Every structure is written in C-alpha cells, then in structure tokens.
Amino acid sequence: MTELNLNPEKVGNNHTKNKVSLELNHPQHGTIPHFCGGVLIDKNWMLTAAHCVVNPQFVLPHPNYWKARLGEHNLVSHDGTETKIDIKEVYYYPWYHGYDNDIALMRLSEPVPDSSSIQPICLPNESDKFENMLCTASGWGKVDFGSKASEDLRAVSIQVFDNSKCAVYTQRFRIAIQPFHLCAGTFEGGKGTCQGDSGGPLACKTERGWVLAGLTSFGSGCAKRGFPDVYSRVSHFLSWIKQMRGY
C-alpha cells in the first residue's frame, strides 16, 4: 500500500535504542528478516503500522508470525547489542481502514532486558502538535524505489507541516487528510521514507527529550519532489494505547 525510505544517511549506534525491525515468519511465505519498522514505547510494548499486520496479500494479525529485532544497527552484522523477542499479542486500531487510523500495538513475549542500547521512546502529550519542527524519520527501508532494502539503519531530518500541505496533493488520489494524520517531509524531494520504512518512528526532540510524533504510514513514492509523506499522529491514539496496555 505504501511506498515509504530515506535518503542514504547512515546513523550511529546511539540512534538505534528504540527502533524495531519486525521479522515475519509466515507458514506459506517463509521468513522475511525485515518486513516493517516499529518503535519501542516501554519494556513490554511496541507500535507499528496497522497495514504491516493486516494487508491485502495476506492477513497477518497472528502474534506467532512475528519477532521484534531490537538493538539493531546493521541487520546482517552483530555488534553484541541485538536481541530478538517473540510477539505475544497484536492489536490494530478497530477503525483502521486503508489510509486511516494506521496504527497497531504489539506486546512482547517478555520484557526487554535492561540495556543501555535498548530504550523506549517517550509518547507525546495529547496537546503536542509538532508543526514546523524539524524531526527525524528512520528505518531500514529502500534507499530509492528501485533498490533493495537497506542493511543499515538510516535516518533523515524532515519538517513537520500543517496537514493542509499534504491535503493539497492527496485529494487528487481521493485520500482525505484527517486529524489522525501527520504531514512531514520536503517539497524539494530527496528526503523522505520508502518501502520497508512502514511503521517506523518519526521522532521530534523536545524539552522532554525525543518524543514519538508519528508512525510511517504512506506516501506517493520514495521522496518524490513536491510530495511530503503522511504519518499516523500518535497523540491522536493515546487513549487507545492506554486502554490496550492497561495503563
């Protein structure tokens, strides 16, 4: 559904702490080492995009299909910081449909071990808007549309816009931008998300530290000129996240 990666800028190990690479182990399609991105929000829970776990090709809400790879930087090399944890529960937002409410919550089968290399990101406050801030999107997706997925975690700094900026171009595809969307990117092209980045974080640095503003949801291509990307606005879903976690 989405074509979501980043202009090729590798990031250091200190940026990997809350990032998750989702591994898919499907009985018919086999193992896909990196299927989608995600982000750790506490020792037991992570967020990703709903379209990663429910999609037209195959329905994948089954927790036993998934493993969370944490502490990763390069997906094929080992630095001693990595850990892989099974997924115990998968929930996607009940009103998820197509481009709307694209968020899913995953419970890990065991708490993340205490480690300086694996730490959760702060959730936003309901009042956080992030408009006009320079924030960071990250993931292991494709570097450009025709390439393969990146082995290294990559990141890019992009601006958060008022949603009306994205509405101008999404309306030509008959996609309505809603309050649960977040618009971010660049109109010059060359910076944005691509296939394989879905579900990964858009993080903004505030006085509270790095805060999760959005989850990579959809775009018109890989950082095309004139087309910023659309994220799921995490602050819109705080009540649901609290309800599902029980706190």
Tab-separated table of C-alpha atoms in Angstrom:
chain	number	residue	atom	x	y	z
A	1	MET	CA	0.000	0.000	0.000
A	2	THR	CA	2.616	2.484	0.987
A	3	GLU	CA	5.906	3.432	-0.524
A	4	LEU	CA	7.723	4.625	2.351
A	5	ASN	CA	12.795	5.396	2.861
A	6	LEU	CA	15.302	7.627	3.407
A	7	ASN	CA	17.980	9.402	1.516
A	8	PRO	CA	21.080	7.350	2.284
A	9	GLU	CA	22.356	8.786	5.522
A	10	LYS	CA	23.586	6.140	7.965
A	11	VAL	CA	23.077	6.778	11.640
A	12	GLY	CA	25.222	5.902	14.619
A	13	ASN	CA	24.536	3.194	17.166
A	14	ASN	CA	23.230	5.739	19.682
A	15	HIS	CA	20.189	6.291	17.432
A	16	THR	CA	19.075	2.627	17.440
A	17	LYS	CA	17.822	2.414	21.011
A	18	ASN	CA	14.054	2.458	20.419
A	19	LYS	CA	13.935	1.284	16.792
A	20	VAL	CA	12.455	-2.117	15.981
A	21	SER	CA	12.850	-4.249	12.874
A	22	LEU	CA	9.895	-6.619	12.520
A	23	GLU	CA	10.756	-10.099	11.261
A	24	LEU	CA	7.941	-12.050	9.607
A	25	ASN	CA	7.847	-15.854	9.837
A	26	HIS	CA	4.920	-16.927	7.678
A	27	PRO	CA	3.920	-20.611	7.178
A	28	GLN	CA	3.389	-20.069	3.435
A	29	HIS	CA	5.653	-17.163	2.547
A	30	GLY	CA	8.624	-18.143	4.698
A	31	THR	CA	10.872	-15.827	6.692
A	32	ILE	CA	11.320	-12.183	5.757
A	33	PRO	CA	14.099	-10.828	8.025
A	34	HIS	CA	12.836	-7.236	7.775
A	35	PHE	CA	9.174	-6.739	6.889
A	36	CYS	CA	8.355	-3.446	8.608
A	37	GLY	CA	9.656	-0.998	11.146
A	38	GLY	CA	8.411	-0.320	14.634
A	39	VAL	CA	9.248	1.558	17.794
A	40	LEU	CA	9.556	0.520	21.439
A	41	ILE	CA	7.325	2.537	23.807
A	42	ASP	CA	8.053	0.650	27.041
A	43	LYS	CA	9.706	-2.589	28.159
A	44	ASN	CA	6.711	-4.680	27.066
A	45	TRP	CA	5.067	-2.876	24.145
A	46	MET	CA	5.887	-1.530	20.699
A	47	LEU	CA	3.996	0.312	17.968
A	48	THR	CA	3.936	-0.244	14.215
A	49	ALA	CA	1.613	0.479	11.290
A	50	ALA	CA	-1.650	-1.450	11.022
A	51	HIS	CA	-1.055	-2.068	7.317
A	52	CYS	CA	2.013	-4.109	8.293
A	53	VAL	CA	-0.082	-6.672	10.166
A	54	VAL	CA	-3.263	-6.518	8.053
A	55	ASN	CA	-2.860	-6.167	4.302
A	56	PRO	CA	-4.496	-7.334	1.048
A	57	GLN	CA	-1.889	-10.009	0.275
A	58	PHE	CA	-2.325	-11.931	3.498
A	59	VAL	CA	-3.924	-11.259	6.853
A	60	LEU	CA	-1.205	-11.205	9.483
A	61	PRO	CA	-2.539	-10.293	12.908
A	62	HIS	CA	-1.221	-13.582	14.348
A	63	PRO	CA	1.416	-12.887	17.022
A	64	ASN	CA	3.292	-16.139	16.389
A	65	TYR	CA	4.228	-14.889	12.904
A	66	TRP	CA	6.307	-12.037	14.285
A	67	LYS	CA	9.580	-11.361	16.057
A	68	ALA	CA	10.865	-7.985	17.225
A	69	ARG	CA	14.526	-7.337	16.493
A	70	LEU	CA	15.846	-4.723	18.918
A	71	GLY	CA	19.217	-3.067	19.385
A	72	GLU	CA	19.906	-3.467	15.662
A	73	HIS	CA	22.049	-1.177	13.543
A	74	ASN	CA	23.182	-3.304	10.616
A	75	LEU	CA	20.731	-6.155	10.068
A	76	VAL	CA	23.327	-8.645	8.826
A	77	SER	CA	26.173	-7.977	11.268
A	78	HIS	CA	26.286	-8.482	15.019
A	79	ASP	CA	27.571	-5.874	17.445
A	80	GLY	CA	26.502	-7.619	20.649
A	81	THR	CA	23.661	-5.157	21.289
A	82	GLU	CA	20.963	-7.102	19.438
A	83	THR	CA	18.137	-9.141	20.887
A	84	LYS	CA	15.172	-10.878	19.292
A	85	ILE	CA	11.877	-11.270	21.167
A	86	ASP	CA	8.699	-13.085	20.141
A	87	ILE	CA	5.436	-11.179	19.883
A	88	LYS	CA	2.748	-12.243	22.356
A	89	GLU	CA	-0.231	-10.100	21.302
A	90	VAL	CA	-1.139	-7.974	18.268
A	91	TYR	CA	-3.836	-5.292	18.238
A	92	TYR	CA	-4.654	-2.938	15.409
A	93	TYR	CA	-6.868	0.104	15.760
A	94	PRO	CA	-10.504	-1.011	15.392
A	95	TRP	CA	-11.314	1.724	12.859
A	96	TYR	CA	-8.264	1.092	10.715
A	97	HIS	CA	-9.121	1.142	7.022
A	98	GLY	CA	-6.868	1.838	4.073
A	99	TYR	CA	-5.082	5.115	4.791
A	100	ASP	CA	-6.958	5.859	8.014
A	101	ASN	CA	-6.046	5.031	11.639
A	102	ASP	CA	-2.938	3.155	10.523
A	103	ILE	CA	-1.562	2.050	13.884
A	104	ALA	CA	-1.003	-1.284	15.631
A	105	LEU	CA	0.197	-2.234	19.098
A	106	MET	CA	2.317	-5.308	19.812
A	107	ARG	CA	3.033	-6.872	23.176
A	108	LEU	CA	6.379	-8.583	23.573
A	109	SER	CA	6.500	-12.100	24.994
A	110	GLU	CA	8.954	-10.937	27.664
A	111	PRO	CA	10.205	-7.577	28.926
A	112	VAL	CA	13.122	-6.028	27.117
A	113	PRO	CA	16.259	-6.696	29.178
A	114	ASP	CA	17.889	-3.771	30.941
A	115	SER	CA	20.390	-2.374	28.482
A	116	SER	CA	21.890	0.968	27.577
A	117	SER	CA	21.483	0.024	23.903
A	118	ILE	CA	17.712	-0.664	24.021
A	119	GLN	CA	15.470	2.030	25.499
A	120	PRO	CA	11.869	3.081	24.814
A	121	ILE	CA	10.889	6.416	23.315
A	122	CYS	CA	8.607	8.897	25.091
A	123	LEU	CA	4.997	9.073	23.972
A	124	PRO	CA	3.669	12.545	23.127
A	125	ASN	CA	1.130	14.531	25.089
A	126	GLU	CA	-2.323	14.938	23.580
A	127	SER	CA	-1.641	18.640	23.093
A	128	ASP	CA	1.616	18.133	21.154
A	129	LYS	CA	1.310	19.341	17.546
A	130	PHE	CA	4.928	19.365	16.254
A	131	GLU	CA	4.073	21.647	13.300
A	132	ASN	CA	7.116	23.496	11.881
A	133	MET	CA	9.518	21.355	13.924
A	134	LEU	CA	12.475	19.585	12.340
A	135	CYS	CA	12.080	15.904	13.234
A	136	THR	CA	13.772	12.613	12.335
A	137	ALA	CA	12.355	9.651	10.418
A	138	SER	CA	14.309	6.401	10.471
A	139	GLY	CA	14.200	2.853	9.170
A	140	TRP	CA	15.715	0.035	7.131
A	141	GLY	CA	13.608	0.592	4.012
A	142	LYS	CA	14.735	1.113	0.442
A	143	VAL	CA	17.109	3.960	-0.348
A	144	ASP	CA	15.240	4.585	-3.597
A	145	PHE	CA	12.295	2.998	-5.374
A	146	GLY	CA	14.304	0.522	-7.448
A	147	SER	CA	16.765	-0.578	-4.770
A	148	LYS	CA	16.681	-3.328	-2.189
A	149	ALA	CA	16.102	-2.659	1.496
A	150	SER	CA	18.945	-1.080	3.431
A	151	GLU	CA	21.038	-3.266	5.715
A	152	ASP	CA	21.957	-0.219	7.797
A	153	LEU	CA	19.553	1.865	9.826
A	154	ARG	CA	19.193	5.221	8.092
A	155	ALA	CA	17.655	8.488	9.173
A	156	VAL	CA	16.658	11.806	7.700
A	157	SER	CA	15.675	15.177	9.165
A	158	ILE	CA	12.387	16.474	7.784
A	159	GLN	CA	9.978	19.261	8.643
A	160	VAL	CA	6.503	18.717	10.075
A	161	PHE	CA	3.901	20.700	8.139
A	162	ASP	CA	0.341	21.699	8.787
A	163	ASN	CA	-1.886	18.904	7.465
A	164	SER	CA	-3.255	21.199	4.774
A	165	LYS	CA	0.097	20.913	2.963
A	166	CYS	CA	-0.448	17.183	2.405
A	167	ALA	CA	-4.164	17.576	1.703
A	168	VAL	CA	-3.345	19.575	-1.437
A	169	TYR	CA	-1.810	16.559	-3.173
A	170	THR	CA	-3.637	13.635	-1.525
A	171	GLN	CA	-7.001	14.933	-2.701
A	172	ARG	CA	-6.013	14.124	-6.279
A	173	PHE	CA	-5.790	10.483	-5.142
A	174	ARG	CA	-9.123	10.813	-3.313
A	175	ILE	CA	-7.438	10.477	0.076
A	176	ALA	CA	-8.752	12.838	2.740
A	177	ILE	CA	-6.244	14.065	5.321
A	178	GLN	CA	-7.706	13.791	8.813
A	179	PRO	CA	-6.649	14.926	12.316
A	180	PHE	CA	-5.147	11.470	12.949
A	181	HIS	CA	-2.664	12.077	10.108
A	182	LEU	CA	0.612	13.994	10.385
A	183	CYS	CA	2.254	15.604	7.356
A	184	ALA	CA	6.068	15.750	7.186
A	185	GLY	CA	8.814	15.795	4.601
A	186	THR	CA	10.143	18.165	1.991
A	187	PHE	CA	8.794	19.647	-1.223
A	188	GLU	CA	12.250	19.621	-2.834
A	189	GLY	CA	12.427	15.820	-2.914
A	190	GLY	CA	15.309	13.529	-1.969
A	191	LYS	CA	14.366	13.274	1.701
A	192	GLY	CA	11.617	11.018	2.995
A	193	THR	CA	10.516	7.462	3.514
A	194	CYS	CA	10.190	4.490	1.157
A	195	GLN	CA	9.107	0.843	1.037
A	196	GLY	CA	10.203	-1.017	4.167
A	197	ASP	CA	10.042	2.006	6.454
A	198	SER	CA	6.351	1.482	7.247
A	199	GLY	CA	5.607	1.508	10.968
A	200	GLY	CA	8.886	3.172	11.864
A	201	PRO	CA	9.105	6.299	14.022
A	202	LEU	CA	9.048	9.989	13.295
A	203	ALA	CA	10.713	11.423	16.406
A	204	CYS	CA	10.923	15.062	17.480
A	205	LYS	CA	13.310	16.460	20.084
A	206	THR	CA	11.542	18.454	22.793
A	207	GLU	CA	12.330	19.616	26.324
A	208	ARG	CA	11.320	16.091	27.426
A	209	GLY	CA	13.829	14.507	25.073
A	210	TRP	CA	12.959	12.549	21.936
A	211	VAL	CA	9.199	12.156	21.567
A	212	LEU	CA	7.295	9.905	19.170
A	213	ALA	CA	5.306	12.173	16.857
A	214	GLY	CA	4.274	9.726	14.154
A	215	LEU	CA	4.485	6.296	12.558
A	216	THR	CA	5.375	5.980	8.881
A	217	SER	CA	2.127	5.308	7.017
A	218	PHE	CA	2.031	6.277	3.331
A	219	GLY	CA	3.389	8.498	0.597
A	220	SER	CA	3.326	8.971	-3.160
A	221	GLY	CA	6.707	7.345	-3.721
A	222	CYS	CA	10.236	7.456	-2.381
A	223	ALA	CA	10.881	11.093	-1.509
A	224	LYS	CA	9.396	12.441	-4.738
A	225	ARG	CA	9.677	16.149	-5.396
A	226	GLY	CA	6.584	18.033	-4.277
A	227	PHE	CA	5.193	15.225	-2.136
A	228	PRO	CA	5.760	15.078	1.641
A	229	ASP	CA	4.840	11.864	3.464
A	230	VAL	CA	1.936	11.076	5.759
A	231	TYR	CA	2.340	9.561	9.216
A	232	SER	CA	-0.104	8.324	11.834
A	233	ARG	CA	-0.283	11.033	14.505
A	234	VAL	CA	0.468	9.132	17.723
A	235	SER	CA	-1.022	11.788	20.038
A	236	HIS	CA	-4.435	11.069	18.491
A	237	PHE	CA	-4.297	7.448	19.688
A	238	LEU	CA	-3.086	7.866	23.277
A	239	SER	CA	-6.397	6.835	24.856
A	240	TRP	CA	-6.492	3.641	22.805
A	241	ILE	CA	-2.858	2.835	23.627
A	242	LYS	CA	-3.552	3.354	27.329
A	243	GLN	CA	-6.679	1.207	27.173
A	244	MET	CA	-4.944	-1.693	25.425
A	245	ARG	CA	-1.884	-1.629	27.698
A	246	GLY	CA	-3.984	-1.240	30.827
A	247	TYR	CA	-2.018	1.841	31.959
